[in-house]
PDB file of C-alpha atoms and ligand atoms in Angstrom:
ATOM      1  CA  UNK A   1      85.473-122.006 101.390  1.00 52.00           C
ATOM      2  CA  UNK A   2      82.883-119.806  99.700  1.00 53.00           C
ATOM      3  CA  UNK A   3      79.876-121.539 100.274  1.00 90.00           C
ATOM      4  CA  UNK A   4      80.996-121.972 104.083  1.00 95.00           C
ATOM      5  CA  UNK A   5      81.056-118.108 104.119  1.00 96.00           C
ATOM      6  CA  UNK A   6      77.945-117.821 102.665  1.00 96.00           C
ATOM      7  CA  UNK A   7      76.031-120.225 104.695  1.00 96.00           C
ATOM      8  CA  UNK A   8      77.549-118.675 107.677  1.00 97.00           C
ATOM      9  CA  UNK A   9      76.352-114.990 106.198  1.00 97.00           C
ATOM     10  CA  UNK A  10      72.799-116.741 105.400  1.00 96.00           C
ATOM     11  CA  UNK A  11      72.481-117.999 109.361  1.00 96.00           C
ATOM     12  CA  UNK A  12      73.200-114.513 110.412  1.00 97.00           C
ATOM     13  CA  UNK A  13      71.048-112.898 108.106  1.00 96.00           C
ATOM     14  CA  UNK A  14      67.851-115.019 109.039  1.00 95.00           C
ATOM     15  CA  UNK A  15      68.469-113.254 112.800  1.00 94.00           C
ATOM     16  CA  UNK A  16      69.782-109.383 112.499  1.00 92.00           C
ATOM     17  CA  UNK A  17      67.575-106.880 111.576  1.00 86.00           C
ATOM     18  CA  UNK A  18      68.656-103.549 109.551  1.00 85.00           C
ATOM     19  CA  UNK A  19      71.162-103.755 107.207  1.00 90.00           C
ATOM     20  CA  UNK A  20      74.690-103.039 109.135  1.00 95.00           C
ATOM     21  CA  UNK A  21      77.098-101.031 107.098  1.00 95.00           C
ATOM     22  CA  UNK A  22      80.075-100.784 109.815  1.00 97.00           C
ATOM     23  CA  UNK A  23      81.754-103.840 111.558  1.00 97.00           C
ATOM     24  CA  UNK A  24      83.612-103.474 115.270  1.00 97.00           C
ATOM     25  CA  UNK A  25      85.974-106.052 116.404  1.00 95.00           C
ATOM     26  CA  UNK A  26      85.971-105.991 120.193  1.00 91.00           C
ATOM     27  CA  UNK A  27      89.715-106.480 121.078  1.00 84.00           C
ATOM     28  CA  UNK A  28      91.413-105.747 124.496  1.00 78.00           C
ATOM     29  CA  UNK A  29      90.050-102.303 125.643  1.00 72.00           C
ATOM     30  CA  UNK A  30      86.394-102.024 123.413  1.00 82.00           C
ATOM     31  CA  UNK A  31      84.547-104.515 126.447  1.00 78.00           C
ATOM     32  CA  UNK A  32      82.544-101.713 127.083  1.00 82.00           C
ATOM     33  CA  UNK A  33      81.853-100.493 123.767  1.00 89.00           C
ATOM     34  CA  UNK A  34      79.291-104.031 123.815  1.00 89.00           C
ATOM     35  CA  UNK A  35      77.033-102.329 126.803  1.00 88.00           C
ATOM     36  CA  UNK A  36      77.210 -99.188 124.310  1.00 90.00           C
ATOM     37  CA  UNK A  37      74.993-101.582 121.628  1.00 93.00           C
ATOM     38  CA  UNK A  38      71.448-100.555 122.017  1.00 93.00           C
ATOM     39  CA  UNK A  39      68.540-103.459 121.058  1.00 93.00           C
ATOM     40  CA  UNK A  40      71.157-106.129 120.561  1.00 94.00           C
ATOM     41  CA  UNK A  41      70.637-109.477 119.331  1.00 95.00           C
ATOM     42  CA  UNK A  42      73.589-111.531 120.412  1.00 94.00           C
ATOM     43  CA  UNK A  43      74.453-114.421 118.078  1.00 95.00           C
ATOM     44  CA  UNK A  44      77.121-116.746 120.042  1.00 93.00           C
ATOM     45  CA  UNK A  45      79.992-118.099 117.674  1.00 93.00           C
ATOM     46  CA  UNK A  46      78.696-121.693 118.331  1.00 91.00           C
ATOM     47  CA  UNK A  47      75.295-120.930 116.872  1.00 93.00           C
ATOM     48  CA  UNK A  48      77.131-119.930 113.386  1.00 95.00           C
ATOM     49  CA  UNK A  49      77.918-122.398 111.095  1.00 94.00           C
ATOM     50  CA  UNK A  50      81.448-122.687 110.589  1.00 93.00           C
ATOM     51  CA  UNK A  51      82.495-120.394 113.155  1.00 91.00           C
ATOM     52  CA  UNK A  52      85.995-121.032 115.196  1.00 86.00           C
ATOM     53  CA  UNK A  53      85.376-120.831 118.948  1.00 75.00           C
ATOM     54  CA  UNK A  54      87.626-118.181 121.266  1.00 66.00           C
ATOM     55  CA  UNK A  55      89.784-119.349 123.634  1.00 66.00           C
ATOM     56  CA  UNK A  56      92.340-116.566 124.302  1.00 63.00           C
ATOM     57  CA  UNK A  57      92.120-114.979 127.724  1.00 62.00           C
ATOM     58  CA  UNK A  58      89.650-111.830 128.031  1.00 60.00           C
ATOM     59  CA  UNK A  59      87.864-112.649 124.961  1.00 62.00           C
ATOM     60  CA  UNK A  60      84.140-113.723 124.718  1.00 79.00           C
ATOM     61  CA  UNK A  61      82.680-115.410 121.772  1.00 89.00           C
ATOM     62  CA  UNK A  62      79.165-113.574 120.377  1.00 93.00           C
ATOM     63  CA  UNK A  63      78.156-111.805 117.238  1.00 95.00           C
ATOM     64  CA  UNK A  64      76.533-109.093 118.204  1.00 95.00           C
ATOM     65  CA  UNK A  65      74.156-106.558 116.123  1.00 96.00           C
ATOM     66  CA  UNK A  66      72.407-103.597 117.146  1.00 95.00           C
ATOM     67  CA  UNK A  67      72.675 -99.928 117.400  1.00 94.00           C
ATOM     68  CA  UNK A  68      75.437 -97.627 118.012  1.00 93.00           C
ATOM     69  CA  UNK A  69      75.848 -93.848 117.792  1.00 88.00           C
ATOM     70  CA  UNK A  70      72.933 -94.126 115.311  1.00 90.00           C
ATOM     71  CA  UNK A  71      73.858 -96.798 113.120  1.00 94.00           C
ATOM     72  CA  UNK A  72      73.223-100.420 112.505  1.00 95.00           C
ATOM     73  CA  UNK A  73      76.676-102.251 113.842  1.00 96.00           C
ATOM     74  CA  UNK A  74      77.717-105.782 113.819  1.00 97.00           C
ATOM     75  CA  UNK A  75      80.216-106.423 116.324  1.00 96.00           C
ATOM     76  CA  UNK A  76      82.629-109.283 116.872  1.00 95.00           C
ATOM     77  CA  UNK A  77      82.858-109.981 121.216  1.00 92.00           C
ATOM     78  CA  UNK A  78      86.120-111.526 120.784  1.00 88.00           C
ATOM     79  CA  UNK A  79      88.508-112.489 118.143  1.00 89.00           C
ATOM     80  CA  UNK A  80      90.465-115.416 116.828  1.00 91.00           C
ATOM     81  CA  UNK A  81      93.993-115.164 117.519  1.00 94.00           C
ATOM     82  CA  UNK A  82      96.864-117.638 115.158  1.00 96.00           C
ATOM     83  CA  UNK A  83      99.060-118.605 118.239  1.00 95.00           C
ATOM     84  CA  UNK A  84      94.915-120.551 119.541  1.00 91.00           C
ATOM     85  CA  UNK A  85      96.077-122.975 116.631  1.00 93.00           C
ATOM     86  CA  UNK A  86      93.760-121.751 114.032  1.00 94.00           C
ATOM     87  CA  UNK A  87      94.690-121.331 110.333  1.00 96.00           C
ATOM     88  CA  UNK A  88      95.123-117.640 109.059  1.00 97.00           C
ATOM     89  CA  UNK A  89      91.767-118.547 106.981  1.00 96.00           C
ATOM     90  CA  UNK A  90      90.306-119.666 110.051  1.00 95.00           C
ATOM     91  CA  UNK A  91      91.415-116.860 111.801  1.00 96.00           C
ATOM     92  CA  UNK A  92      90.089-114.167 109.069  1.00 97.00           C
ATOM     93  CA  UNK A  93      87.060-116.051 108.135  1.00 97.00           C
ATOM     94  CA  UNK A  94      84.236-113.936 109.838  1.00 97.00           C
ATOM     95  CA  UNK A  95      85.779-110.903 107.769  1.00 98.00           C
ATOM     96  CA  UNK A  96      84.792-112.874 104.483  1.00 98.00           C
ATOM     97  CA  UNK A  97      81.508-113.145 105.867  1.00 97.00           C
ATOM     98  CA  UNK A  98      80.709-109.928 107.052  1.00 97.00           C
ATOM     99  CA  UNK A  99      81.553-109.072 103.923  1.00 98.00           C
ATOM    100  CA  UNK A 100      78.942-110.903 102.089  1.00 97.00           C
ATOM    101  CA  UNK A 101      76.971-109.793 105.000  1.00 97.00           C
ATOM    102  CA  UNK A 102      77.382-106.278 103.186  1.00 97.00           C
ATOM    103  CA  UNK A 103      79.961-104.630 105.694  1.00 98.00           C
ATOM    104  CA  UNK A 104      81.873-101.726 103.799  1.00 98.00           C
ATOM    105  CA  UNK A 105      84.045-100.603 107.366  1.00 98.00           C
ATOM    106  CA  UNK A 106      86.156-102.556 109.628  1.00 98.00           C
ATOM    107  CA  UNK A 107      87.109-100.730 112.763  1.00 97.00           C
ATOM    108  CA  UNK A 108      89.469-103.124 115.177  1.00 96.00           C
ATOM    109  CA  UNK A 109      91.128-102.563 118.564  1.00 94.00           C
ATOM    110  CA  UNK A 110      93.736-104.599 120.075  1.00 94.00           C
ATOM    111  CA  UNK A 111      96.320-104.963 123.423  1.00 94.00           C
ATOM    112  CA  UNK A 112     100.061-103.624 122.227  1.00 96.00           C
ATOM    113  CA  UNK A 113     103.105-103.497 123.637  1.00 96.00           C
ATOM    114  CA  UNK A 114     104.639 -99.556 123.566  1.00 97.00           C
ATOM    115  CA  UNK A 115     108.185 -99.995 122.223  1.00 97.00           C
ATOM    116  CA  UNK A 116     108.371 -96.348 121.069  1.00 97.00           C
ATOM    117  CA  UNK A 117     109.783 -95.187 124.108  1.00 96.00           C
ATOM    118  CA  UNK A 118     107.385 -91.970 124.379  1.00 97.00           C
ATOM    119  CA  UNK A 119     104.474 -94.637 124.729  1.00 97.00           C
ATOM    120  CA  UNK A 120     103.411 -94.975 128.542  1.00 95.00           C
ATOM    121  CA  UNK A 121     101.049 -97.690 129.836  1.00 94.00           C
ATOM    122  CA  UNK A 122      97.622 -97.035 129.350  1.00 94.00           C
ATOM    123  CA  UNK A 123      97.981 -94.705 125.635  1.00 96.00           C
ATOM    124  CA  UNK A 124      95.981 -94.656 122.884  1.00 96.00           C
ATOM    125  CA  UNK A 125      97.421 -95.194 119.575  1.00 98.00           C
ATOM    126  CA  UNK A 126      95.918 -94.716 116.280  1.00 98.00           C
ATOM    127  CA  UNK A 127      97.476 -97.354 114.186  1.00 98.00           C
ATOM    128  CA  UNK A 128      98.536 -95.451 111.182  1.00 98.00           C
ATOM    129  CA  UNK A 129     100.542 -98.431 109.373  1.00 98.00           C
ATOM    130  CA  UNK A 130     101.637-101.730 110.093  1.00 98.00           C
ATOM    131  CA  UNK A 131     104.552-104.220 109.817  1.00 98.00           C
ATOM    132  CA  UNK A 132     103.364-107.881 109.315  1.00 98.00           C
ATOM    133  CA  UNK A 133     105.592-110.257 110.541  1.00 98.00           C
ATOM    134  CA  UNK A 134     102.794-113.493 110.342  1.00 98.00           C
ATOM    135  CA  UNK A 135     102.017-115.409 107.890  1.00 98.00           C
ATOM    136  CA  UNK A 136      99.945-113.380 105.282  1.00 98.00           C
ATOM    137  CA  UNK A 137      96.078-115.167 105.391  1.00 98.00           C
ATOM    138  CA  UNK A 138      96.087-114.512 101.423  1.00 98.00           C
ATOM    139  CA  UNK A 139      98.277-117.427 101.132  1.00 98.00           C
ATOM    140  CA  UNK A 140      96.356-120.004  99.084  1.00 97.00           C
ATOM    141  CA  UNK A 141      94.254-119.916  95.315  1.00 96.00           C
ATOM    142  CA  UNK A 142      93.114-116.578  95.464  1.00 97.00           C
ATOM    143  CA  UNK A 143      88.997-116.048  95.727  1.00 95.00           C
ATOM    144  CA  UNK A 144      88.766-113.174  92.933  1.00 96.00           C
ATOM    145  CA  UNK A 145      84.843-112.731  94.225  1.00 95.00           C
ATOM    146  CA  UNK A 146      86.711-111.130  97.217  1.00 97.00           C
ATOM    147  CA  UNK A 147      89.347-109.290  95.652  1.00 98.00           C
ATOM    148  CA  UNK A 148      92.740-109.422  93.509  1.00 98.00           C
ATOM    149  CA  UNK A 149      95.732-112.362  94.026  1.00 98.00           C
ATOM    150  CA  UNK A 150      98.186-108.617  94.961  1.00 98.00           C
ATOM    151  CA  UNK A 151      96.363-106.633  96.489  1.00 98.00           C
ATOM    152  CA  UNK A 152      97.590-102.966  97.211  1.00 97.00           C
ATOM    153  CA  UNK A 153      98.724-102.395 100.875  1.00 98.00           C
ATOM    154  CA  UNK A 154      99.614 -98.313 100.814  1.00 97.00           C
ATOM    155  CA  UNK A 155      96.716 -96.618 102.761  1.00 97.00           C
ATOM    156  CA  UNK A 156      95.723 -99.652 104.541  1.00 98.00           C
ATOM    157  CA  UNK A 157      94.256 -97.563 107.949  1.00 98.00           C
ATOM    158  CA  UNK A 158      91.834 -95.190 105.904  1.00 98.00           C
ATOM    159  CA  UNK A 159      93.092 -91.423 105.884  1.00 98.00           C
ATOM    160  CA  UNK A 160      89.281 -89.947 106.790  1.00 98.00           C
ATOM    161  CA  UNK A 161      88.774 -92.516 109.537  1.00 98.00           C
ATOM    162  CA  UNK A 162      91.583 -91.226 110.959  1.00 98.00           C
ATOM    163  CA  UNK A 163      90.856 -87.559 110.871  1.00 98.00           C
ATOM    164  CA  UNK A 164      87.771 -87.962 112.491  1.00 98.00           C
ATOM    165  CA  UNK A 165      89.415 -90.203 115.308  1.00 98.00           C
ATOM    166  CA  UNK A 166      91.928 -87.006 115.782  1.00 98.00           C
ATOM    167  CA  UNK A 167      88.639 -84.707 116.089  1.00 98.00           C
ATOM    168  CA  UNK A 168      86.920 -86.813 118.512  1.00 98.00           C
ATOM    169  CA  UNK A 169      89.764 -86.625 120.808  1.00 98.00           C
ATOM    170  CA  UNK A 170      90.871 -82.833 120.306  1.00 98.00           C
ATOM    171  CA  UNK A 171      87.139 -82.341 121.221  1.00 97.00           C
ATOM    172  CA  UNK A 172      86.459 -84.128 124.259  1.00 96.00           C
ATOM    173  CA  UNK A 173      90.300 -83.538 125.487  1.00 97.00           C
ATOM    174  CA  UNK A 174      91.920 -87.037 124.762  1.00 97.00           C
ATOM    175  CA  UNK A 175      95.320 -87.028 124.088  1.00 97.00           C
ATOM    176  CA  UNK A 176      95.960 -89.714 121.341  1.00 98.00           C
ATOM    177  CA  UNK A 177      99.399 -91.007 119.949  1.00 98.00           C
ATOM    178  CA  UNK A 178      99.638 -92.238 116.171  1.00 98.00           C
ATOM    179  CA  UNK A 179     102.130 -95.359 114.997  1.00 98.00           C
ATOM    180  CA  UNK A 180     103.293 -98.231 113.475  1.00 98.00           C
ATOM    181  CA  UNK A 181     101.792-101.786 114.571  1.00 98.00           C
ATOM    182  CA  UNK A 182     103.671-104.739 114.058  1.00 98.00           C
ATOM    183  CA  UNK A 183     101.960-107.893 113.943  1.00 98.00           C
ATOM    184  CA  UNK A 184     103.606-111.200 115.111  1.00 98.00           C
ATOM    185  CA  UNK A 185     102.080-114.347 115.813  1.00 98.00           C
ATOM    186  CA  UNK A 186     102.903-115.121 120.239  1.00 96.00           C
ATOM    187  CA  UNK A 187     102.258-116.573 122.156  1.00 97.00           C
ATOM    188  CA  UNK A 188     105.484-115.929 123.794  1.00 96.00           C
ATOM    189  CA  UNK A 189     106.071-112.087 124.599  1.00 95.00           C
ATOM    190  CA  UNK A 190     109.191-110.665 123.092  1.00 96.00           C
ATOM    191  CA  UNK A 191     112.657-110.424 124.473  1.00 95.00           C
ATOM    192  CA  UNK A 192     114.258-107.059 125.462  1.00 94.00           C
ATOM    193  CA  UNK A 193     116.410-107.507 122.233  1.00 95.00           C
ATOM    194  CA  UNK A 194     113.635-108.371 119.884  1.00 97.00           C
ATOM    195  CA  UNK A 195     111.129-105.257 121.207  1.00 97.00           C
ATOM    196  CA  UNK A 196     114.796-103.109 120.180  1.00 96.00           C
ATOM    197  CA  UNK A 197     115.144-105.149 116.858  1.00 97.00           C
ATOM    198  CA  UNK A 198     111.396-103.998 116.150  1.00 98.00           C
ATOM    199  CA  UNK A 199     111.848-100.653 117.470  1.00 97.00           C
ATOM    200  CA  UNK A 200     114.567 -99.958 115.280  1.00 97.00           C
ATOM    201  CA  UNK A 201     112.528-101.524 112.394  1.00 98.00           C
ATOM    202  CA  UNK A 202     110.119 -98.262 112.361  1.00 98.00           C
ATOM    203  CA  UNK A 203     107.480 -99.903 114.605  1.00 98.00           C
ATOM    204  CA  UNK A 204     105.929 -97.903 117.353  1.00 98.00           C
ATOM    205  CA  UNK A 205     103.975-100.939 119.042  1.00 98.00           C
ATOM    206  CA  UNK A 206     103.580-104.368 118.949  1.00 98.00           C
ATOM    207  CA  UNK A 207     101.147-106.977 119.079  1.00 97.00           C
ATOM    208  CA  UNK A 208      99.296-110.849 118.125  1.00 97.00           C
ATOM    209  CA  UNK A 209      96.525-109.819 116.639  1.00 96.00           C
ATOM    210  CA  UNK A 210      94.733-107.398 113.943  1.00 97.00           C
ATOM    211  CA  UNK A 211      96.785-107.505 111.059  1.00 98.00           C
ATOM    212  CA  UNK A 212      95.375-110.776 109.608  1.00 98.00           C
ATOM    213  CA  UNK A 213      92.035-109.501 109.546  1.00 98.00           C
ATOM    214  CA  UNK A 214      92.842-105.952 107.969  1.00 98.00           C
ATOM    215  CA  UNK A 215      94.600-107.756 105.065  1.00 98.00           C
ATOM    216  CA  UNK A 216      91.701-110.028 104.235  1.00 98.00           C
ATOM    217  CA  UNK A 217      89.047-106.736 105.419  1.00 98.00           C
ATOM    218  CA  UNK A 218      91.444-104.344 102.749  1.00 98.00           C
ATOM    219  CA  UNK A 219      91.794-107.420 100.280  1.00 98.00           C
ATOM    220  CA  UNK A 220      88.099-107.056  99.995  1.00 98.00           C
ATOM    221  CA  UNK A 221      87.997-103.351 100.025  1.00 98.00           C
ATOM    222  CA  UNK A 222      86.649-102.155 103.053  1.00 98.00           C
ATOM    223  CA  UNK A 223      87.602 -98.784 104.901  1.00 98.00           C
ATOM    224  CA  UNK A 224      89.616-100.124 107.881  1.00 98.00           C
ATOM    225  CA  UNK A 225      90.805 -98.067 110.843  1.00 98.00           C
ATOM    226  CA  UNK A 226      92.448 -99.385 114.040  1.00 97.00           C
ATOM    227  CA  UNK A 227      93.829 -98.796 117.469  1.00 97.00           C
ATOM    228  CA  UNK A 228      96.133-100.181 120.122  1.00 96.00           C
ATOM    229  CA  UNK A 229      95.476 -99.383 123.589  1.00 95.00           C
ATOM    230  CA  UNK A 230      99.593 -99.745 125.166  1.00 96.00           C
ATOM    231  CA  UNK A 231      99.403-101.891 128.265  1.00 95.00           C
ATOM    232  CA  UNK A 232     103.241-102.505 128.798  1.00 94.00           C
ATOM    233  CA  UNK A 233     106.173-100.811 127.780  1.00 92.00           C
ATOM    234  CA  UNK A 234     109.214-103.028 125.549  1.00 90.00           C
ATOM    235  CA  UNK A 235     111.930-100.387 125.904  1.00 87.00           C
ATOM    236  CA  UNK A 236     113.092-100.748 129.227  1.00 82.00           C
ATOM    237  CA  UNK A 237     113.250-103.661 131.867  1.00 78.00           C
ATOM    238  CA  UNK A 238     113.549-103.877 135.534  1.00 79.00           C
ATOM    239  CA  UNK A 239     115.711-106.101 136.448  1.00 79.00           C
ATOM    240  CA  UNK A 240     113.239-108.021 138.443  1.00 81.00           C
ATOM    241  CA  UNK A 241     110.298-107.230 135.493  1.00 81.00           C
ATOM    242  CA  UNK A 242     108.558-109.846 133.774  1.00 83.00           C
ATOM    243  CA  UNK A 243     105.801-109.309 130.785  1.00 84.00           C
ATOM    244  CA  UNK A 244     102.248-111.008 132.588  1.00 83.00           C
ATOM    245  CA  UNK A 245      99.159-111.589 130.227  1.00 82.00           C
ATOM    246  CA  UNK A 246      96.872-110.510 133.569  1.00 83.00           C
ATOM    247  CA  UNK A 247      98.275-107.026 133.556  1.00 83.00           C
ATOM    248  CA  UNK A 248      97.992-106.786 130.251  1.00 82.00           C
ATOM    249  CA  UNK A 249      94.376-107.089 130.264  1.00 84.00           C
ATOM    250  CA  UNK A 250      94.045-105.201 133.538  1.00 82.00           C
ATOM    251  CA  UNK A 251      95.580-102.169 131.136  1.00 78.00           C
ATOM    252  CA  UNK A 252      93.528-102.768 128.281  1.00 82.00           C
ATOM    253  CA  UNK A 253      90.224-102.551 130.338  1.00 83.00           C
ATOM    254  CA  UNK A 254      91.848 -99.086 132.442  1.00 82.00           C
ATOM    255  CA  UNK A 255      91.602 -97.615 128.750  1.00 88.00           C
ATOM    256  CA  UNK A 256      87.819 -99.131 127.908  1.00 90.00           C
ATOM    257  CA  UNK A 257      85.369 -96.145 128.438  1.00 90.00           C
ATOM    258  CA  UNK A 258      87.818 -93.575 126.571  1.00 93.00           C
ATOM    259  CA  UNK A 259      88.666 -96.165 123.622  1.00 92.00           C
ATOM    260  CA  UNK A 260      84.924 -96.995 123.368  1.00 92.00           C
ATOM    261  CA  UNK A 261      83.581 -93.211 123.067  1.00 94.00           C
ATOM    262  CA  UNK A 262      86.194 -92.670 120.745  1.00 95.00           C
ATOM    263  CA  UNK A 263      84.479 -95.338 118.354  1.00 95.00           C
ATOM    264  CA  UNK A 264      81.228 -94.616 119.049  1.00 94.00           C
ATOM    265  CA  UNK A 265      81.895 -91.240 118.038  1.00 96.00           C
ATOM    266  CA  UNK A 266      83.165 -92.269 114.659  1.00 97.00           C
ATOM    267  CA  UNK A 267      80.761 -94.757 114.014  1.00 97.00           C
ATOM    268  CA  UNK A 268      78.183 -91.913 114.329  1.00 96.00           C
ATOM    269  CA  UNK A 269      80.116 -90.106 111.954  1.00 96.00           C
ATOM    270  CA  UNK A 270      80.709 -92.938 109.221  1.00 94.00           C
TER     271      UNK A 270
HETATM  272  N1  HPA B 301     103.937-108.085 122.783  1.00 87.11           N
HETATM  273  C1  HPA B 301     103.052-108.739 121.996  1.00 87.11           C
HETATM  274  N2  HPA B 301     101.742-108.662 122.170  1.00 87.11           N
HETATM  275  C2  HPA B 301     101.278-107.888 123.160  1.00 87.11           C
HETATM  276  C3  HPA B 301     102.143-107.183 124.014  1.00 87.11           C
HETATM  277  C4  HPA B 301     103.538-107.293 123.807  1.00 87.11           C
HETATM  278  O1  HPA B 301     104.364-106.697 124.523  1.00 87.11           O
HETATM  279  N3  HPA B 301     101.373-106.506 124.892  1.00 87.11           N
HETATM  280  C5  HPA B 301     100.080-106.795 124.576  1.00 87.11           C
HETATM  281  N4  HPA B 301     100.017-107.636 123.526  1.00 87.11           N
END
């Protein structure tokens, strides 16, 4: 696949200006970090070579580089999810060419269901760990120009990144929360038993998205941070409740405005 990330990198490169150090994947809740991108040149997917196209539900499908907080950004308008059919290497593929691009931070947002039961609708949570429970996107010969066949997963969600998060929010009076993610692939939503089962594992929300990207971002060594905005709660269940994708992203975009200050904020500070 190298020279497919590389001619993807090269296509991009003959269009952005500046030389973007920090990478934002738009998940549920960032929409309005894109109107926060100041002279933006928006590359759609289908003008990349080798790009996957997004089909998941609140999720555009544009490259987009500019400024932000005073920095050169490249941000992703929309992600590629596994449960849309694509490979985990499809799936991770812009990371490897951001990368190459030379990206050296990876800051991602998704949708998560709260199954701490402290975690109300419409929270922020810094993800401070995660539990993968989809197939790893490392599987395969290993591409040692990107990084080693085991690579270490102990800090994944960098410390510093973190800290400053916690500072932007004790500043401008945004309570944040701070968890475990767990990663599966959907596209069905869980059953009250399995939210419990994951609960009990050690996870704090839950989610279809993020992980496989932060491997393959960490695999290559970039600073990652992440956060879930909570837009339904897995710990208890009305009896005539059911788990709806459209309130899910009617949640996620409630949270947009704080969610993208907080990021704008700590790209400005990277
Ligand atoms: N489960 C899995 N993914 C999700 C959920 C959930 O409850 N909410 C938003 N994304």
């Amino acid at each position: 696949m190298k020279n497919l990330y590389q001619e993807a990198a090269d296509a991009i490169a003959a269009r952005i200006t500046g030389n973007p150090e920090t990478a934002i994947i738009l998940g549920s809740g960032l929409g309005a970090l894109a109107d926060r991108i100041t002279e933006a040149t928006v590359i759609p997917y289908s003008e990349i070579p080798h790009f996957m196209h997004s089909t998941a539900l609140g999720h555009k499908g544009n490259l987009i580089c500019g400024n932000l907080g005073g920095k050169h950004v490249l941000a992703m308008q929309g992600r590629f999810h596994y449960y849309e059919g694509y490979t985990m290497q499809q799936v991770t593929f812009p990371i490897r060419v951001m990368k190459l691009l030379g990206i050296r931070n990876l800051l991602v947002s998704n949708a998560a269901g709260g199954i701490n039961p402290t975690f109300k609708v419409g929270d922020l949570m810094i993800i401070r760990d995660h539990i993968n429970m989809a197939p790893n996107p490392l599987i395969g010969p290993n591409d040692e120009t990107f990084g080693p066949r085991f690579p270490d997963m102990t800090r994944v969600y960098d410390r510093e990144f973190i800290r400053s998060v916690e500072e932007i929010a004790v500043k401008n009076g945004i309570p944040l929360k701070k968890g475990v993610y767990v990663a599966l692939t959907g596209p069905s939503y869980e059953t009250p038993a399995e939210y419990a089962f994951y609960g009990k594992a050690g996870g704090d929300a839950i989610g279809m998205s993020t992980v496989p990207e932060v491997i393959v971002a960490r695999h290559a060594g970039l600073r990652v941070f992440g956060m879930s905005v909570i837009t339904n709660e897995g710990y208890h269940f009305a009896d005539d409740f059911v788990n709806d994708g459209a309130d899910v992203i009617a949640a996620a975009n409630k949270a947009t405005d704080i969610m993208s200050l907080l990021f704008s904020e700590l790209v400005a500070r990277i």
